[in-house]
N, CA, C and O atoms as a Maestro MAE file, in Angstrom:
{
 s_m_m2io_version
 :::
 2.0.0
}

f_m_ct {
 s_m_title
 :::
 protein
 m_atom[336] {
  # First column is atom index #
  i_m_mmod_type
  r_m_x_coord
  r_m_y_coord
  r_m_z_coord
  i_m_residue_number
  s_m_chain_name
  s_m_pdb_residue_name
  s_m_pdb_atom_name
  i_m_atomic_number
  :::
  1 25 -93.873 32.192 64.945 1 A "MET " " N  " 7
  2 3 -95.252 32.297 65.350 1 A "MET " " CA " 6
  3 2 -95.839 30.886 65.370 1 A "MET " " C  " 6
  4 15 -95.696 30.141 64.400 1 A "MET " " O  " 8
  5 25 -96.480 30.526 66.436 2 A "ASP " " N  " 7
  6 3 -97.108 29.222 66.577 2 A "ASP " " CA " 6
  7 2 -98.566 29.328 66.158 2 A "ASP " " C  " 6
  8 15 -99.351 30.018 66.808 2 A "ASP " " O  " 8
  9 25 -98.936 28.640 65.062 3 A "LEU " " N  " 7
  10 3 -100.290 28.728 64.539 3 A "LEU " " CA " 6
  11 2 -101.290 27.906 65.324 3 A "LEU " " C  " 6
  12 15 -102.496 28.081 65.148 3 A "LEU " " O  " 8
  13 25 -100.828 27.015 66.185 4 A "SER " " N  " 7
  14 3 -101.766 26.174 66.927 4 A "SER " " CA " 6
  15 2 -102.681 27.008 67.822 4 A "SER " " C  " 6
  16 15 -103.806 26.596 68.109 4 A "SER " " O  " 8
  17 25 -102.223 28.150 68.257 5 A "ASP " " N  " 7
  18 3 -103.068 29.031 69.069 5 A "ASP " " CA " 6
  19 2 -104.218 29.614 68.262 5 A "ASP " " C  " 6
  20 15 -105.260 29.946 68.826 5 A "ASP " " O  " 8
  21 25 -104.047 29.742 66.956 6 A "PHE " " N  " 7
  22 3 -105.066 30.355 66.119 6 A "PHE " " CA " 6
  23 2 -106.011 29.336 65.494 6 A "PHE " " C  " 6
  24 15 -107.143 29.673 65.145 6 A "PHE " " O  " 8
  25 25 -105.565 28.115 65.354 7 A "ILE " " N  " 7
  26 3 -106.345 27.121 64.638 7 A "ILE " " CA " 6
  27 2 -107.568 26.685 65.435 7 A "ILE " " C  " 6
  28 15 -108.674 26.656 64.894 7 A "ILE " " O  " 8
  29 25 -107.393 26.350 66.694 8 A "ASP " " N  " 7
  30 3 -108.506 25.856 67.481 8 A "ASP " " CA " 6
  31 2 -108.480 26.443 68.885 8 A "ASP " " C  " 6
  32 15 -108.124 25.754 69.841 8 A "ASP " " O  " 8
  33 25 -108.858 27.727 69.015 9 A "PRO " " N  " 7
  34 3 -108.875 28.279 70.372 9 A "PRO " " CA " 6
  35 2 -109.994 27.646 71.186 9 A "PRO " " C  " 6
  36 15 -111.089 27.406 70.677 9 A "PRO " " O  " 8
  37 25 -109.709 27.380 72.442 10 A "GLY " " N  " 7
  38 3 -110.723 26.788 73.311 10 A "GLY " " CA " 6
  39 2 -111.819 27.786 73.629 10 A "GLY " " C  " 6
  40 15 -111.684 28.978 73.351 10 A "GLY " " O  " 8
  41 25 -112.900 27.300 74.209 11 A "ASP " " N  " 7
  42 3 -114.018 28.178 74.558 11 A "ASP " " CA " 6
  43 2 -113.618 29.210 75.606 11 A "ASP " " C  " 6
  44 15 -114.202 30.292 75.675 11 A "ASP " " O  " 8
  45 25 -112.624 28.871 76.418 12 A "ASP " " N  " 7
  46 3 -112.211 29.789 77.480 12 A "ASP " " CA " 6
  47 2 -111.156 30.785 77.003 12 A "ASP " " C  " 6
  48 15 -110.739 31.650 77.772 12 A "ASP " " O  " 8
  49 25 -110.715 30.677 75.738 13 A "GLU " " N  " 7
  50 3 -109.702 31.586 75.213 13 A "GLU " " CA " 6
  51 2 -110.327 32.520 74.184 13 A "GLU " " C  " 6
  52 15 -110.570 32.106 73.051 13 A "GLU " " O  " 8
  53 25 -110.593 33.772 74.555 14 A "PRO " " N  " 7
  54 3 -111.145 34.690 73.560 14 A "PRO " " CA " 6
  55 2 -110.078 35.076 72.539 14 A "PRO " " C  " 6
  56 15 -108.911 35.264 72.885 14 A "PRO " " O  " 8
  57 25 -110.483 35.190 71.302 15 A "VAL " " N  " 7
  58 3 -109.579 35.612 70.234 15 A "VAL " " CA " 6
  59 2 -109.814 37.094 70.006 15 A "VAL " " C  " 6
  60 15 -110.910 37.508 69.627 15 A "VAL " " O  " 8
  61 25 -108.779 37.890 70.240 16 A "ASP " " N  " 7
  62 3 -108.952 39.328 70.042 16 A "ASP " " CA " 6
  63 2 -108.691 39.688 68.585 16 A "ASP " " C  " 6
  64 15 -108.247 38.850 67.801 16 A "ASP " " O  " 8
  65 25 -108.969 40.929 68.232 17 A "GLY " " N  " 7
  66 3 -108.825 41.394 66.860 17 A "GLY " " CA " 6
  67 2 -107.398 41.352 66.362 17 A "GLY " " C  " 6
  68 15 -107.166 41.167 65.168 17 A "GLY " " O  " 8
  69 25 -106.427 41.522 67.264 18 A "GLY " " N  " 7
  70 3 -105.029 41.511 66.860 18 A "GLY " " CA " 6
  71 2 -104.588 40.158 66.345 18 A "GLY " " C  " 6
  72 15 -103.851 40.075 65.362 18 A "GLY " " O  " 8
  73 25 -105.030 39.098 66.998 19 A "GLU " " N  " 7
  74 3 -104.679 37.747 66.561 19 A "GLU " " CA " 6
  75 2 -105.322 37.434 65.216 19 A "GLU " " C  " 6
  76 15 -104.687 36.837 64.346 19 A "GLU " " O  " 8
  77 25 -106.568 37.831 65.045 20 A "ALA " " N  " 7
  78 3 -107.254 37.594 63.773 20 A "ALA " " CA " 6
  79 2 -106.568 38.375 62.657 20 A "ALA " " C  " 6
  80 15 -106.421 37.872 61.543 20 A "ALA " " O  " 8
  81 25 -106.154 39.587 62.952 21 A "GLU " " N  " 7
  82 3 -105.459 40.409 61.961 21 A "GLU " " CA " 6
  83 2 -104.127 39.770 61.574 21 A "GLU " " C  " 6
  84 15 -103.745 39.780 60.404 21 A "GLU " " O  " 8
  85 25 -103.430 39.219 62.552 22 A "ASP " " N  " 7
  86 3 -102.165 38.536 62.268 22 A "ASP " " CA " 6
  87 2 -102.380 37.315 61.384 22 A "ASP " " C  " 6
  88 15 -101.585 37.056 60.481 22 A "ASP " " O  " 8
  89 25 -103.435 36.573 61.632 23 A "LEU " " N  " 7
  90 3 -103.722 35.389 60.837 23 A "LEU " " CA " 6
  91 2 -104.056 35.767 59.396 23 A "LEU " " C  " 6
  92 15 -103.607 35.105 58.461 23 A "LEU " " O  " 8
  93 25 -104.827 36.810 59.218 24 A "VAL " " N  " 7
  94 3 -105.149 37.296 57.870 24 A "VAL " " CA " 6
  95 2 -103.884 37.782 57.176 24 A "VAL " " C  " 6
  96 15 -103.685 37.515 55.991 24 A "VAL " " O  " 8
  97 25 -103.033 38.488 57.898 25 A "ALA " " N  " 7
  98 3 -101.777 38.984 57.317 25 A "ALA " " CA " 6
  99 2 -100.867 37.824 56.928 25 A "ALA " " C  " 6
  100 15 -100.215 37.871 55.886 25 A "ALA " " O  " 8
  101 25 -100.819 36.787 57.754 26 A "LEU " " N  " 7
  102 3 -100.001 35.620 57.433 26 A "LEU " " CA " 6
  103 2 -100.516 34.921 56.179 26 A "LEU " " C  " 6
  104 15 -99.739 34.532 55.307 26 A "LEU " " O  " 8
  105 25 -101.814 34.769 56.101 27 A "ARG " " N  " 7
  106 3 -102.405 34.148 54.913 27 A "ARG " " CA " 6
  107 2 -102.124 34.992 53.678 27 A "ARG " " C  " 6
  108 15 -101.802 34.444 52.623 27 A "ARG " " O  " 8
  109 25 -102.237 36.303 53.784 28 A "THR " " N  " 7
  110 3 -101.955 37.200 52.666 28 A "THR " " CA " 6
  111 2 -100.492 37.112 52.261 28 A "THR " " C  " 6
  112 15 -100.179 37.119 51.070 28 A "THR " " O  " 8
  113 25 -99.595 37.029 53.236 29 A "CYS " " N  " 7
  114 3 -98.161 36.883 52.945 29 A "CYS " " CA " 6
  115 2 -97.899 35.615 52.146 29 A "CYS " " C  " 6
  116 15 -97.201 35.642 51.132 29 A "CYS " " O  " 8
  117 25 -98.455 34.514 52.605 30 A "LEU " " N  " 7
  118 3 -98.224 33.237 51.936 30 A "LEU " " CA " 6
  119 2 -98.803 33.230 50.522 30 A "LEU " " C  " 6
  120 15 -98.176 32.717 49.595 30 A "LEU " " O  " 8
  121 25 -99.996 33.797 50.355 31 A "GLN " " N  " 7
  122 3 -100.607 33.838 49.027 31 A "GLN " " CA " 6
  123 2 -99.803 34.737 48.090 31 A "GLN " " C  " 6
  124 15 -99.589 34.384 46.931 31 A "GLN " " O  " 8
  125 25 -99.359 35.888 48.576 32 A "ALA " " N  " 7
  126 3 -98.573 36.798 47.748 32 A "ALA " " CA " 6
  127 2 -97.239 36.173 47.367 32 A "ALA " " C  " 6
  128 15 -96.779 36.335 46.237 32 A "ALA " " O  " 8
  129 25 -96.621 35.467 48.291 33 A "LEU " " N  " 7
  130 3 -95.350 34.808 47.999 33 A "LEU " " CA " 6
  131 2 -95.543 33.705 46.960 33 A "LEU " " C  " 6
  132 15 -94.717 33.553 46.060 33 A "LEU " " O  " 8
  133 25 -96.609 32.947 47.075 34 A "ALA " " N  " 7
  134 3 -96.906 31.907 46.080 34 A "ALA " " CA " 6
  135 2 -97.170 32.528 44.707 34 A "ALA " " C  " 6
  136 15 -96.730 31.996 43.688 34 A "ALA " " O  " 8
  137 25 -97.889 33.655 44.682 35 A "ASP " " N  " 7
  138 3 -98.140 34.351 43.418 35 A "ASP " " CA " 6
  139 2 -96.846 34.852 42.793 35 A "ASP " " C  " 6
  140 15 -96.663 34.761 41.579 35 A "ASP " " O  " 8
  141 25 -95.955 35.378 43.615 36 A "ALA " " N  " 7
  142 3 -94.678 35.887 43.106 36 A "ALA " " CA " 6
  143 2 -93.836 34.759 42.518 36 A "ALA " " C  " 6
  144 15 -93.218 34.925 41.467 36 A "ALA " " O  " 8
  145 25 -93.813 33.631 43.185 37 A "ILE " " N  " 7
  146 3 -93.038 32.489 42.690 37 A "ILE " " CA " 6
  147 2 -93.619 31.992 41.369 37 A "ILE " " C  " 6
  148 15 -92.878 31.734 40.421 37 A "ILE " " O  " 8
  149 25 -94.936 31.860 41.307 38 A "ALA " " N  " 7
  150 3 -95.577 31.381 40.077 38 A "ALA " " CA " 6
  151 2 -95.332 32.352 38.920 38 A "ALA " " C  " 6
  152 15 -95.025 31.929 37.806 38 A "ALA " " O  " 8
  153 25 -95.467 33.643 39.184 39 A "SER " " N  " 7
  154 3 -95.244 34.634 38.129 39 A "SER " " CA " 6
  155 2 -93.802 34.634 37.663 39 A "SER " " C  " 6
  156 15 -93.537 34.773 36.469 39 A "SER " " O  " 8
  157 25 -92.872 34.479 38.585 40 A "THR " " N  " 7
  158 3 -91.454 34.427 38.212 40 A "THR " " CA " 6
  159 2 -91.166 33.196 37.358 40 A "THR " " C  " 6
  160 15 -90.443 33.283 36.365 40 A "THR " " O  " 8
  161 25 -91.726 32.054 37.739 41 A "ASN " " N  " 7
  162 3 -91.540 30.842 36.943 41 A "ASN " " CA " 6
  163 2 -92.098 31.018 35.531 41 A "ASN " " C  " 6
  164 15 -91.465 30.613 34.556 41 A "ASN " " O  " 8
  165 25 -93.278 31.618 35.422 42 A "LEU " " N  " 7
  166 3 -93.867 31.839 34.111 42 A "LEU " " CA " 6
  167 2 -93.053 32.843 33.294 42 A "LEU " " C  " 6
  168 15 -92.966 32.721 32.072 42 A "LEU " " O  " 8
  169 25 -92.459 33.830 33.959 43 A "ALA " " N  " 7
  170 3 -91.605 34.788 33.248 43 A "ALA " " CA " 6
  171 2 -90.394 34.091 32.641 43 A "ALA " " C  " 6
  172 15 -90.001 34.380 31.511 43 A "ALA " " O  " 8
  173 25 -89.810 33.175 33.398 44 A "VAL " " N  " 7
  174 3 -88.659 32.420 32.897 44 A "VAL " " CA " 6
  175 2 -89.079 31.555 31.709 44 A "VAL " " C  " 6
  176 15 -88.369 31.484 30.706 44 A "VAL " " O  " 8
  177 25 -90.225 30.906 31.823 45 A "ILE " " N  " 7
  178 3 -90.709 30.067 30.725 45 A "ILE " " CA " 6
  179 2 -90.980 30.915 29.486 45 A "ILE " " C  " 6
  180 15 -90.573 30.553 28.382 45 A "ILE " " O  " 8
  181 25 -91.675 32.055 29.668 46 A "ASN " " N  " 7
  182 3 -91.963 32.924 28.533 46 A "ASN " " CA " 6
  183 2 -90.688 33.470 27.904 46 A "ASN " " C  " 6
  184 15 -90.603 33.595 26.682 46 A "ASN " " O  " 8
  185 25 -89.708 33.793 28.720 47 A "GLY " " N  " 7
  186 3 -88.425 34.267 28.196 47 A "GLY " " CA " 6
  187 2 -87.720 33.186 27.396 47 A "GLY " " C  " 6
  188 15 -87.139 33.465 26.347 47 A "GLY " " O  " 8
  189 25 -87.768 31.959 27.884 48 A "ALA " " N  " 7
  190 3 -87.134 30.844 27.176 48 A "ALA " " CA " 6
  191 2 -87.846 30.534 25.865 48 A "ALA " " C  " 6
  192 15 -87.229 30.033 24.925 48 A "ALA " " O  " 8
  193 25 -89.130 30.829 25.800 49 A "GLN " " N  " 7
  194 3 -89.895 30.596 24.579 49 A "GLN " " CA " 6
  195 2 -89.760 31.748 23.586 49 A "GLN " " C  " 6
  196 15 -90.307 31.695 22.485 49 A "GLN " " O  " 8
  197 25 -89.030 32.787 23.984 50 A "GLY " " N  " 7
  198 3 -88.811 33.917 23.080 50 A "GLY " " CA " 6
  199 2 -89.971 34.895 23.024 50 A "GLY " " C  " 6
  200 15 -90.180 35.545 22.000 50 A "GLY " " O  " 8
  201 25 -90.725 35.009 24.101 51 A "ASP " " N  " 7
  202 3 -91.849 35.940 24.155 51 A "ASP " " CA " 6
  203 2 -91.564 37.009 25.209 51 A "ASP " " C  " 6
  204 15 -92.031 36.903 26.343 51 A "ASP " " O  " 8
  205 25 -90.792 38.049 24.833 52 A "PRO " " N  " 7
  206 3 -90.408 39.047 25.824 52 A "PRO " " CA " 6
  207 2 -91.584 39.855 26.383 52 A "PRO " " C  " 6
  208 15 -91.537 40.292 27.533 52 A "PRO " " O  " 8
  209 25 -92.626 40.057 25.593 53 A "ALA " " N  " 7
  210 3 -93.783 40.815 26.094 53 A "ALA " " CA " 6
  211 2 -94.470 40.056 27.230 53 A "ALA " " C  " 6
  212 15 -94.824 40.642 28.252 53 A "ALA " " O  " 8
  213 25 -94.653 38.758 27.043 54 A "ALA " " N  " 7
  214 3 -95.287 37.953 28.095 54 A "ALA " " CA " 6
  215 2 -94.384 37.856 29.321 54 A "ALA " " C  " 6
  216 15 -94.860 37.894 30.455 54 A "ALA " " O  " 8
  217 25 -93.073 37.730 29.085 55 A "ALA " " N  " 7
  218 3 -92.132 37.653 30.205 55 A "ALA " " CA " 6
  219 2 -92.158 38.951 31.009 55 A "ALA " " C  " 6
  220 15 -92.145 38.927 32.240 55 A "ALA " " O  " 8
  221 25 -92.194 40.073 30.311 56 A "THR " " N  " 7
  222 3 -92.244 41.377 30.990 56 A "THR " " CA " 6
  223 2 -93.509 41.502 31.832 56 A "THR " " C  " 6
  224 15 -93.467 41.988 32.962 56 A "THR " " O  " 8
  225 25 -94.629 41.062 31.275 57 A "SER " " N  " 7
  226 3 -95.895 41.108 32.008 57 A "SER " " CA " 6
  227 2 -95.830 40.255 33.269 57 A "SER " " C  " 6
  228 15 -96.335 40.655 34.318 57 A "SER " " O  " 8
  229 25 -95.212 39.084 33.171 58 A "ARG " " N  " 7
  230 3 -95.099 38.196 34.331 58 A "ARG " " CA " 6
  231 2 -94.159 38.767 35.388 58 A "ARG " " C  " 6
  232 15 -94.399 38.612 36.585 58 A "ARG " " O  " 8
  233 25 -93.101 39.421 34.951 59 A "VAL " " N  " 7
  234 3 -92.190 40.056 35.910 59 A "VAL " " CA " 6
  235 2 -92.927 41.168 36.658 59 A "VAL " " C  " 6
  236 15 -92.758 41.323 37.868 59 A "VAL " " O  " 8
  237 25 -93.737 41.937 35.942 60 A "GLN " " N  " 7
  238 3 -94.517 42.992 36.594 60 A "GLN " " CA " 6
  239 2 -95.499 42.404 37.602 60 A "GLN " " C  " 6
  240 15 -95.707 42.969 38.676 60 A "GLN " " O  " 8
  241 25 -96.098 41.277 37.255 61 A "SER " " N  " 7
  242 3 -97.008 40.603 38.190 61 A "SER " " CA " 6
  243 2 -96.254 40.116 39.426 61 A "SER " " C  " 6
  244 15 -96.769 40.185 40.542 61 A "SER " " O  " 8
  245 25 -95.048 39.631 39.224 62 A "SER " " N  " 7
  246 3 -94.231 39.158 40.335 62 A "SER " " CA " 6
  247 2 -93.866 40.303 41.271 62 A "SER " " C  " 6
  248 15 -93.915 40.155 42.492 62 A "SER " " O  " 8
  249 25 -93.504 41.438 40.700 63 A "VAL " " N  " 7
  250 3 -93.161 42.611 41.518 63 A "VAL " " CA " 6
  251 2 -94.382 43.075 42.313 63 A "VAL " " C  " 6
  252 15 -94.259 43.432 43.485 63 A "VAL " " O  " 8
  253 25 -95.550 43.071 41.687 64 A "ALA " " N  " 7
  254 3 -96.775 43.469 42.395 64 A "ALA " " CA " 6
  255 2 -97.074 42.507 43.546 64 A "ALA " " C  " 6
  256 15 -97.493 42.934 44.622 64 A "ALA " " O  " 8
  257 25 -96.860 41.214 43.320 65 A "ALA " " N  " 7
  258 3 -97.092 40.229 44.383 65 A "ALA " " CA " 6
  259 2 -96.108 40.425 45.533 65 A "ALA " " C  " 6
  260 15 -96.478 40.287 46.699 65 A "ALA " " O  " 8
  261 25 -94.867 40.744 45.212 66 A "LEU " " N  " 7
  262 3 -93.879 40.991 46.266 66 A "LEU " " CA " 6
  263 2 -94.227 42.245 47.064 66 A "LEU " " C  " 6
  264 15 -93.961 42.304 48.264 66 A "LEU " " O  " 8
  265 25 -94.815 43.245 46.416 67 A "LYS " " N  " 7
  266 3 -95.268 44.434 47.139 67 A "LYS " " CA " 6
  267 2 -96.403 44.070 48.092 67 A "LYS " " C  " 6
  268 15 -96.439 44.547 49.226 67 A "LYS " " O  " 8
  269 25 -97.336 43.221 47.633 68 A "ARG " " N  " 7
  270 3 -98.409 42.755 48.522 68 A "ARG " " CA " 6
  271 2 -97.834 41.984 49.697 68 A "ARG " " C  " 6
  272 15 -98.302 42.126 50.826 68 A "ARG " " O  " 8
  273 25 -96.807 41.159 49.433 69 A "PHE " " N  " 7
  274 3 -96.144 40.417 50.503 69 A "PHE " " CA " 6
  275 2 -95.555 41.381 51.526 69 A "PHE " " C  " 6
  276 15 -95.735 41.204 52.730 69 A "PHE " " O  " 8
  277 25 -94.858 42.392 51.046 70 A "HIS " " N  " 7
  278 3 -94.233 43.358 51.955 70 A "HIS " " CA " 6
  279 2 -95.283 44.080 52.796 70 A "HIS " " C  " 6
  280 15 -95.099 44.252 54.001 70 A "HIS " " O  " 8
  281 25 -96.381 44.504 52.170 71 A "ASP " " N  " 7
  282 3 -97.438 45.213 52.899 71 A "ASP " " CA " 6
  283 2 -98.046 44.336 53.995 71 A "ASP " " C  " 6
  284 15 -98.333 44.820 55.090 71 A "ASP " " O  " 8
  285 25 -98.241 43.066 53.706 72 A "ALA " " N  " 7
  286 3 -98.801 42.164 54.713 72 A "ALA " " CA " 6
  287 2 -97.770 41.834 55.790 72 A "ALA " " C  " 6
  288 15 -98.124 41.668 56.957 72 A "ALA " " O  " 8
  289 25 -96.509 41.740 55.407 73 A "PHE " " N  " 7
  290 3 -95.462 41.417 56.368 73 A "PHE " " CA " 6
  291 2 -95.264 42.544 57.374 73 A "PHE " " C  " 6
  292 15 -94.919 42.290 58.528 73 A "PHE " " O  " 8
  293 25 -95.477 43.774 56.950 74 A "VAL " " N  " 7
  294 3 -95.378 44.915 57.865 74 A "VAL " " CA " 6
  295 2 -96.389 44.757 58.994 74 A "VAL " " C  " 6
  296 15 -96.097 45.091 60.142 74 A "VAL " " O  " 8
  297 25 -97.575 44.250 58.672 75 A "VAL " " N  " 7
  298 3 -98.604 44.027 59.705 75 A "VAL " " CA " 6
  299 2 -98.114 42.980 60.701 75 A "VAL " " C  " 6
  300 15 -98.304 43.134 61.908 75 A "VAL " " O  " 8
  301 25 -97.485 41.918 60.202 76 A "LEU " " N  " 7
  302 3 -96.984 40.871 61.097 76 A "LEU " " CA " 6
  303 2 -95.882 41.385 62.009 76 A "LEU " " C  " 6
  304 15 -95.817 41.010 63.180 76 A "LEU " " O  " 8
  305 25 -95.017 42.241 61.481 77 A "LYS " " N  " 7
  306 3 -93.922 42.771 62.286 77 A "LYS " " CA " 6
  307 2 -94.404 43.804 63.283 77 A "LYS " " C  " 6
  308 15 -93.719 44.083 64.267 77 A "LYS " " O  " 8
  309 25 -95.590 44.383 63.041 78 A "GLY " " N  " 7
  310 3 -96.132 45.354 63.970 78 A "GLY " " CA " 6
  311 2 -95.565 46.753 63.780 78 A "GLY " " C  " 6
  312 15 -95.639 47.579 64.689 78 A "GLY " " O  " 8
  313 25 -95.002 47.028 62.614 79 A "GLU " " N  " 7
  314 3 -94.451 48.344 62.348 79 A "GLU " " CA " 6
  315 2 -95.510 49.226 61.716 79 A "GLU " " C  " 6
  316 15 -96.491 48.740 61.154 79 A "GLU " " O  " 8
  317 25 -95.301 50.518 61.815 80 A "ASP " " N  " 7
  318 3 -96.133 51.448 61.080 80 A "ASP " " CA " 6
  319 2 -95.701 51.421 59.625 80 A "ASP " " C  " 6
  320 15 -94.532 51.181 59.322 80 A "ASP " " O  " 8
  321 25 -96.625 51.665 58.744 81 A "ALA " " N  " 7
  322 3 -96.306 51.663 57.315 81 A "ALA " " CA " 6
  323 2 -95.274 52.740 56.995 81 A "ALA " " C  " 6
  324 15 -94.482 52.583 56.066 81 A "ALA " " O  " 8
  325 25 -95.279 53.833 57.759 82 A "GLU " " N  " 7
  326 3 -94.324 54.928 57.501 82 A "GLU " " CA " 6
  327 2 -92.900 54.504 57.803 82 A "GLU " " C  " 6
  328 15 -91.973 54.940 57.122 82 A "GLU " " O  " 8
  329 25 -92.702 53.659 58.815 83 A "GLU " " N  " 7
  330 3 -91.365 53.198 59.157 83 A "GLU " " CA " 6
  331 2 -90.792 52.313 58.080 83 A "GLU " " C  " 6
  332 15 -89.591 52.352 57.811 83 A "GLU " " O  " 8
  333 25 -91.641 51.510 57.456 84 A "ALA " " N  " 7
  334 3 -91.180 50.584 56.415 84 A "ALA " " CA " 6
  335 2 -90.815 51.359 55.190 84 A "ALA " " C  " 6
  336 15 -90.401 50.773 54.190 84 A "ALA " " O  " 8
  :::
 }
 m_bond[335] {
  # First column is bond index #
  i_m_from
  i_m_to
  i_m_order
  :::
  1 1 2 1
  2 2 3 1
  3 3 4 2
  4 3 5 1
  5 5 6 1
  6 6 7 1
  7 7 8 2
  8 7 9 1
  9 9 10 1
  10 10 11 1
  11 11 12 2
  12 11 13 1
  13 13 14 1
  14 14 15 1
  15 15 16 2
  16 15 17 1
  17 17 18 1
  18 18 19 1
  19 19 20 2
  20 19 21 1
  21 21 22 1
  22 22 23 1
  23 23 24 2
  24 23 25 1
  25 25 26 1
  26 26 27 1
  27 27 28 2
  28 27 29 1
  29 29 30 1
  30 30 31 1
  31 31 32 2
  32 31 33 1
  33 33 34 1
  34 34 35 1
  35 35 36 2
  36 35 37 1
  37 37 38 1
  38 38 39 1
  39 39 40 2
  40 39 41 1
  41 41 42 1
  42 42 43 1
  43 43 44 2
  44 43 45 1
  45 45 46 1
  46 46 47 1
  47 47 48 2
  48 47 49 1
  49 49 50 1
  50 50 51 1
  51 51 52 2
  52 51 53 1
  53 53 54 1
  54 54 55 1
  55 55 56 2
  56 55 57 1
  57 57 58 1
  58 58 59 1
  59 59 60 2
  60 59 61 1
  61 61 62 1
  62 62 63 1
  63 63 64 2
  64 63 65 1
  65 65 66 1
  66 66 67 1
  67 67 68 2
  68 67 69 1
  69 69 70 1
  70 70 71 1
  71 71 72 2
  72 71 73 1
  73 73 74 1
  74 74 75 1
  75 75 76 2
  76 75 77 1
  77 77 78 1
  78 78 79 1
  79 79 80 2
  80 79 81 1
  81 81 82 1
  82 82 83 1
  83 83 84 2
  84 83 85 1
  85 85 86 1
  86 86 87 1
  87 87 88 2
  88 87 89 1
  89 89 90 1
  90 90 91 1
  91 91 92 2
  92 91 93 1
  93 93 94 1
  94 94 95 1
  95 95 96 2
  96 95 97 1
  97 97 98 1
  98 98 99 1
  99 99 100 2
  100 99 101 1
  101 101 102 1
  102 102 103 1
  103 103 104 2
  104 103 105 1
  105 105 106 1
  106 106 107 1
  107 107 108 2
  108 107 109 1
  109 109 110 1
  110 110 111 1
  111 111 112 2
  112 111 113 1
  113 113 114 1
  114 114 115 1
  115 115 116 2
  116 115 117 1
  117 117 118 1
  118 118 119 1
  119 119 120 2
  120 119 121 1
  121 121 122 1
  122 122 123 1
  123 123 124 2
  124 123 125 1
  125 125 126 1
  126 126 127 1
  127 127 128 2
  128 127 129 1
  129 129 130 1
  130 130 131 1
  131 131 132 2
  132 131 133 1
  133 133 134 1
  134 134 135 1
  135 135 136 2
  136 135 137 1
  137 137 138 1
  138 138 139 1
  139 139 140 2
  140 139 141 1
  141 141 142 1
  142 142 143 1
  143 143 144 2
  144 143 145 1
  145 145 146 1
  146 146 147 1
  147 147 148 2
  148 147 149 1
  149 149 150 1
  150 150 151 1
  151 151 152 2
  152 151 153 1
  153 153 154 1
  154 154 155 1
  155 155 156 2
  156 155 157 1
  157 157 158 1
  158 158 159 1
  159 159 160 2
  160 159 161 1
  161 161 162 1
  162 162 163 1
  163 163 164 2
  164 163 165 1
  165 165 166 1
  166 166 167 1
  167 167 168 2
  168 167 169 1
  169 169 170 1
  170 170 171 1
  171 171 172 2
  172 171 173 1
  173 173 174 1
  174 174 175 1
  175 175 176 2
  176 175 177 1
  177 177 178 1
  178 178 179 1
  179 179 180 2
  180 179 181 1
  181 181 182 1
  182 182 183 1
  183 183 184 2
  184 183 185 1
  185 185 186 1
  186 186 187 1
  187 187 188 2
  188 187 189 1
  189 189 190 1
  190 190 191 1
  191 191 192 2
  192 191 193 1
  193 193 194 1
  194 194 195 1
  195 195 196 2
  196 195 197 1
  197 197 198 1
  198 198 199 1
  199 199 200 2
  200 199 201 1
  201 201 202 1
  202 202 203 1
  203 203 204 2
  204 203 205 1
  205 205 206 1
  206 206 207 1
  207 207 208 2
  208 207 209 1
  209 209 210 1
  210 210 211 1
  211 211 212 2
  212 211 213 1
  213 213 214 1
  214 214 215 1
  215 215 216 2
  216 215 217 1
  217 217 218 1
  218 218 219 1
  219 219 220 2
  220 219 221 1
  221 221 222 1
  222 222 223 1
  223 223 224 2
  224 223 225 1
  225 225 226 1
  226 226 227 1
  227 227 228 2
  228 227 229 1
  229 229 230 1
  230 230 231 1
  231 231 232 2
  232 231 233 1
  233 233 234 1
  234 234 235 1
  235 235 236 2
  236 235 237 1
  237 237 238 1
  238 238 239 1
  239 239 240 2
  240 239 241 1
  241 241 242 1
  242 242 243 1
  243 243 244 2
  244 243 245 1
  245 245 246 1
  246 246 247 1
  247 247 248 2
  248 247 249 1
  249 249 250 1
  250 250 251 1
  251 251 252 2
  252 251 253 1
  253 253 254 1
  254 254 255 1
  255 255 256 2
  256 255 257 1
  257 257 258 1
  258 258 259 1
  259 259 260 2
  260 259 261 1
  261 261 262 1
  262 262 263 1
  263 263 264 2
  264 263 265 1
  265 265 266 1
  266 266 267 1
  267 267 268 2
  268 267 269 1
  269 269 270 1
  270 270 271 1
  271 271 272 2
  272 271 273 1
  273 273 274 1
  274 274 275 1
  275 275 276 2
  276 275 277 1
  277 277 278 1
  278 278 279 1
  279 279 280 2
  280 279 281 1
  281 281 282 1
  282 282 283 1
  283 283 284 2
  284 283 285 1
  285 285 286 1
  286 286 287 1
  287 287 288 2
  288 287 289 1
  289 289 290 1
  290 290 291 1
  291 291 292 2
  292 291 293 1
  293 293 294 1
  294 294 295 1
  295 295 296 2
  296 295 297 1
  297 297 298 1
  298 298 299 1
  299 299 300 2
  300 299 301 1
  301 301 302 1
  302 302 303 1
  303 303 304 2
  304 303 305 1
  305 305 306 1
  306 306 307 1
  307 307 308 2
  308 307 309 1
  309 309 310 1
  310 310 311 1
  311 311 312 2
  312 311 313 1
  313 313 314 1
  314 314 315 1
  315 315 316 2
  316 315 317 1
  317 317 318 1
  318 318 319 1
  319 319 320 2
  320 319 321 1
  321 321 322 1
  322 322 323 1
  323 323 324 2
  324 323 325 1
  325 325 326 1
  326 326 327 1
  327 327 328 2
  328 327 329 1
  329 329 330 1
  330 330 331 1
  331 331 332 2
  332 331 333 1
  333 333 334 1
  334 334 335 1
  335 335 336 2
  :::
 }
}
């Protein structure tokens, strides 16, 4: 996907709702992926420090972030949620 079309559309190029929805979904995907990575890193740190309760909580946060990533990615792929 080329983001240059979304960043600065010219006055003669109308932006329809589908493009805006894709941009929001892309942003949500990136944020969810960053959250999952951060939570996974913290889980590893908590596990290394001998705090299994905190590590478990971080793993759960990572799984939730990956679910958000998947939900947003379905929008980008254009599939129905039922197919996924």
